Structure formats: C-alpha cells, structure tokens
Amino acid sequence: MKAVSRSIVISVVIAFLSLAAQAADTYPASGRINRVEIARGEVNITHGPITGPGWPGMTMTFPVADKAVTKSLKAGEKVRFWLEKRDDHYVVTRIEPVKTAK
C-alpha cells in the first residue's frame, strides 16, 4: 500500500513540476492586430512591453499554434494574447479580442 501511495505522490509532483515549467515559458501580452495571414497561420501585432522575455513594445509577426484561430481575427482589433517559447521562437498559443465599453 505504501508503494502505491508513494507512486501517486511522485506522479503528482512530476505533473505539477511539468505544468510549472510550461507556465514559466508562457507570457501574456496585449496589442493591436495589423495583419492576419490565414494561409501561413501568422498574425502581425503591435504590442506593448512583454516583461517575460524583456521586450519593449514593438511590431512583430508571430506564428499561431492553431491556424484555425486566424480566421476569426481582424486587422485593427485589440487583443490579449499568450506567447509560448518553443525552442528558439515564440508562438501565440491563445488570443482573444479585448472587449471595449460602449
């Protein structure tokens, strides 16, 4: 019984550490979409500073993890997005419009 409990605890700890490592390489940001390249699965965004990688505000083109998401994006739209570092580049893993008060 102790071996099973120890095994469960070890599995939970490993899962937690794995999630923490993934979260450490994901950075929230906000900006405005300039261009959407649906066929290429890319979005060009002028964003504010992103503290995780230490970037100032600038305009960049990012690949989007799920190309289908690009179909719902529009140039000029304000968005909040999350970047994930993958090897030597960053990918938008989540993107959503910023709702503005009317």
PDB file of C-alpha atoms in Angstrom:
ATOM      1  CA  MET A   1       0.000   0.000   0.000  1.00  0.00           C
ATOM      2  CA  LYS A   2       2.838   2.408   0.850  1.00  0.00           C
ATOM      3  CA  ALA A   3       4.425   1.777  -2.554  1.00  0.00           C
ATOM      4  CA  VAL A   4       1.177   2.757  -4.307  1.00  0.00           C
ATOM      5  CA  SER A   5       0.825   5.943  -2.213  1.00  0.00           C
ATOM      6  CA  ARG A   6       4.436   6.907  -2.848  1.00  0.00           C
ATOM      7  CA  SER A   7       3.978   6.271  -6.560  1.00  0.00           C
ATOM      8  CA  ILE A   8       0.890   8.523  -6.645  1.00  0.00           C
ATOM      9  CA  VAL A   9       2.680  11.306  -4.770  1.00  0.00           C
ATOM     10  CA  ILE A  10       5.650  11.114  -7.141  1.00  0.00           C
ATOM     11  CA  SER A  11       3.321  11.233 -10.167  1.00  0.00           C
ATOM     12  CA  VAL A  12       1.517  14.294  -8.801  1.00  0.00           C
ATOM     13  CA  VAL A  13       4.798  16.082  -8.063  1.00  0.00           C
ATOM     14  CA  ILE A  14       6.118  15.352 -11.565  1.00  0.00           C
ATOM     15  CA  ALA A  15       2.874  16.600 -13.136  1.00  0.00           C
ATOM     16  CA  PHE A  16       2.994  19.775 -11.038  1.00  0.00           C
ATOM     17  CA  LEU A  17       6.617  20.478 -11.938  1.00  0.00           C
ATOM     18  CA  SER A  18       5.865  19.890 -15.606  1.00  0.00           C
ATOM     19  CA  LEU A  19       2.987  22.385 -15.520  1.00  0.00           C
ATOM     20  CA  ALA A  20       5.126  24.916 -13.670  1.00  0.00           C
ATOM     21  CA  ALA A  21       7.864  24.597 -16.292  1.00  0.00           C
ATOM     22  CA  GLN A  22       5.347  25.104 -19.094  1.00  0.00           C
ATOM     23  CA  ALA A  23       3.818  28.138 -17.376  1.00  0.00           C
ATOM     24  CA  ALA A  24       7.267  29.662 -16.890  1.00  0.00           C
ATOM     25  CA  ASP A  25       7.720  29.882 -20.680  1.00  0.00           C
ATOM     26  CA  THR A  26       4.270  31.386 -21.407  1.00  0.00           C
ATOM     27  CA  TYR A  27       3.909  35.172 -21.448  1.00  0.00           C
ATOM     28  CA  PRO A  28       0.728  37.290 -21.532  1.00  0.00           C
ATOM     29  CA  ALA A  29       0.649  40.369 -23.758  1.00  0.00           C
ATOM     30  CA  SER A  30      -1.754  42.799 -25.387  1.00  0.00           C
ATOM     31  CA  GLY A  31      -1.750  44.746 -28.598  1.00  0.00           C
ATOM     32  CA  ARG A  32      -3.472  45.551 -31.878  1.00  0.00           C
ATOM     33  CA  ILE A  33      -3.594  43.289 -34.918  1.00  0.00           C
ATOM     34  CA  ASN A  34      -2.096  44.826 -38.055  1.00  0.00           C
ATOM     35  CA  ARG A  35      -2.353  41.890 -40.420  1.00  0.00           C
ATOM     36  CA  VAL A  36      -3.592  38.298 -40.399  1.00  0.00           C
ATOM     37  CA  GLU A  37      -2.003  35.721 -42.713  1.00  0.00           C
ATOM     38  CA  ILE A  38      -4.572  32.907 -42.619  1.00  0.00           C
ATOM     39  CA  ALA A  39      -2.769  30.632 -45.106  1.00  0.00           C
ATOM     40  CA  ARG A  40       0.526  30.949 -43.217  1.00  0.00           C
ATOM     41  CA  GLY A  41      -1.060  30.807 -39.750  1.00  0.00           C
ATOM     42  CA  GLU A  42       0.562  34.060 -38.688  1.00  0.00           C
ATOM     43  CA  VAL A  43      -0.528  37.308 -37.113  1.00  0.00           C
ATOM     44  CA  ASN A  44       1.294  40.656 -37.112  1.00  0.00           C
ATOM     45  CA  ILE A  45       0.727  42.534 -33.858  1.00  0.00           C
ATOM     46  CA  THR A  46       1.884  45.862 -32.467  1.00  0.00           C
ATOM     47  CA  HIS A  47       2.212  45.020 -28.777  1.00  0.00           C
ATOM     48  CA  GLY A  48       3.163  46.753 -25.574  1.00  0.00           C
ATOM     49  CA  PRO A  49       6.123  45.668 -23.434  1.00  0.00           C
ATOM     50  CA  ILE A  50       6.302  41.944 -22.626  1.00  0.00           C
ATOM     51  CA  THR A  51       8.105  41.514 -19.329  1.00  0.00           C
ATOM     52  CA  GLY A  52       8.900  37.768 -19.510  1.00  0.00           C
ATOM     53  CA  PRO A  53      11.333  37.915 -22.424  1.00  0.00           C
ATOM     54  CA  GLY A  54      12.166  41.553 -21.604  1.00  0.00           C
ATOM     55  CA  TRP A  55      10.838  43.050 -24.851  1.00  0.00           C
ATOM     56  CA  PRO A  56       9.829  46.689 -25.277  1.00  0.00           C
ATOM     57  CA  GLY A  57       6.678  47.498 -27.219  1.00  0.00           C
ATOM     58  CA  MET A  58       7.154  46.785 -30.935  1.00  0.00           C
ATOM     59  CA  THR A  59       5.561  45.256 -34.019  1.00  0.00           C
ATOM     60  CA  MET A  60       6.172  41.563 -34.667  1.00  0.00           C
ATOM     61  CA  THR A  61       4.798  38.685 -36.704  1.00  0.00           C
ATOM     62  CA  PHE A  62       4.100  35.510 -34.749  1.00  0.00           C
ATOM     63  CA  PRO A  63       3.016  32.034 -35.816  1.00  0.00           C
ATOM     64  CA  VAL A  64      -0.251  30.893 -34.228  1.00  0.00           C
ATOM     65  CA  ALA A  65      -0.366  27.403 -32.679  1.00  0.00           C
ATOM     66  CA  ASP A  66      -3.876  26.728 -34.053  1.00  0.00           C
ATOM     67  CA  LYS A  67      -4.149  28.138 -37.601  1.00  0.00           C
ATOM     68  CA  ALA A  68      -7.957  27.896 -37.468  1.00  0.00           C
ATOM     69  CA  VAL A  69      -7.956  30.718 -34.901  1.00  0.00           C
ATOM     70  CA  THR A  70      -6.655  33.169 -37.517  1.00  0.00           C
ATOM     71  CA  LYS A  71      -9.985  33.005 -39.388  1.00  0.00           C
ATOM     72  CA  SER A  72     -11.734  34.873 -36.570  1.00  0.00           C
ATOM     73  CA  LEU A  73      -9.116  37.649 -36.232  1.00  0.00           C
ATOM     74  CA  LYS A  74      -9.378  41.067 -37.889  1.00  0.00           C
ATOM     75  CA  ALA A  75      -6.881  43.831 -38.619  1.00  0.00           C
ATOM     76  CA  GLY A  76      -7.339  46.753 -36.223  1.00  0.00           C
ATOM     77  CA  GLU A  77      -8.724  44.540 -33.455  1.00  0.00           C
ATOM     78  CA  LYS A  78      -7.319  44.972 -29.927  1.00  0.00           C
ATOM     79  CA  VAL A  79      -6.337  41.610 -28.462  1.00  0.00           C
ATOM     80  CA  ARG A  80      -4.879  39.918 -25.440  1.00  0.00           C
ATOM     81  CA  PHE A  81      -2.624  37.014 -26.328  1.00  0.00           C
ATOM     82  CA  TRP A  82      -0.267  34.495 -24.789  1.00  0.00           C
ATOM     83  CA  LEU A  83       3.127  33.602 -26.190  1.00  0.00           C
ATOM     84  CA  GLU A  84       4.882  30.327 -25.544  1.00  0.00           C
ATOM     85  CA  LYS A  85       8.588  29.881 -26.106  1.00  0.00           C
ATOM     86  CA  ARG A  86       9.245  26.858 -28.297  1.00  0.00           C
ATOM     87  CA  ASP A  87      12.893  26.148 -28.992  1.00  0.00           C
ATOM     88  CA  ASP A  88      14.253  29.408 -30.411  1.00  0.00           C
ATOM     89  CA  HIS A  89      10.968  31.146 -31.299  1.00  0.00           C
ATOM     90  CA  TYR A  90       7.656  32.261 -29.794  1.00  0.00           C
ATOM     91  CA  VAL A  91       4.188  31.035 -30.767  1.00  0.00           C
ATOM     92  CA  VAL A  92       0.785  32.560 -29.979  1.00  0.00           C
ATOM     93  CA  THR A  93      -0.994  29.802 -28.078  1.00  0.00           C
ATOM     94  CA  ARG A  94      -4.101  31.780 -27.176  1.00  0.00           C
ATOM     95  CA  ILE A  95      -5.559  35.024 -28.482  1.00  0.00           C
ATOM     96  CA  GLU A  96      -8.812  36.805 -27.671  1.00  0.00           C
ATOM     97  CA  PRO A  97     -10.359  40.180 -28.504  1.00  0.00           C
ATOM     98  CA  VAL A  98     -10.347  42.832 -25.814  1.00  0.00           C
ATOM     99  CA  LYS A  99     -13.910  43.856 -25.113  1.00  0.00           C
ATOM    100  CA  THR A 100     -14.315  47.609 -25.043  1.00  0.00           C
ATOM    101  CA  ALA A 101     -17.026  49.530 -23.172  1.00  0.00           C
ATOM    102  CA  LYS A 102     -19.538  51.276 -25.421  1.00  0.00           C
TER     103      LYS A 102
END
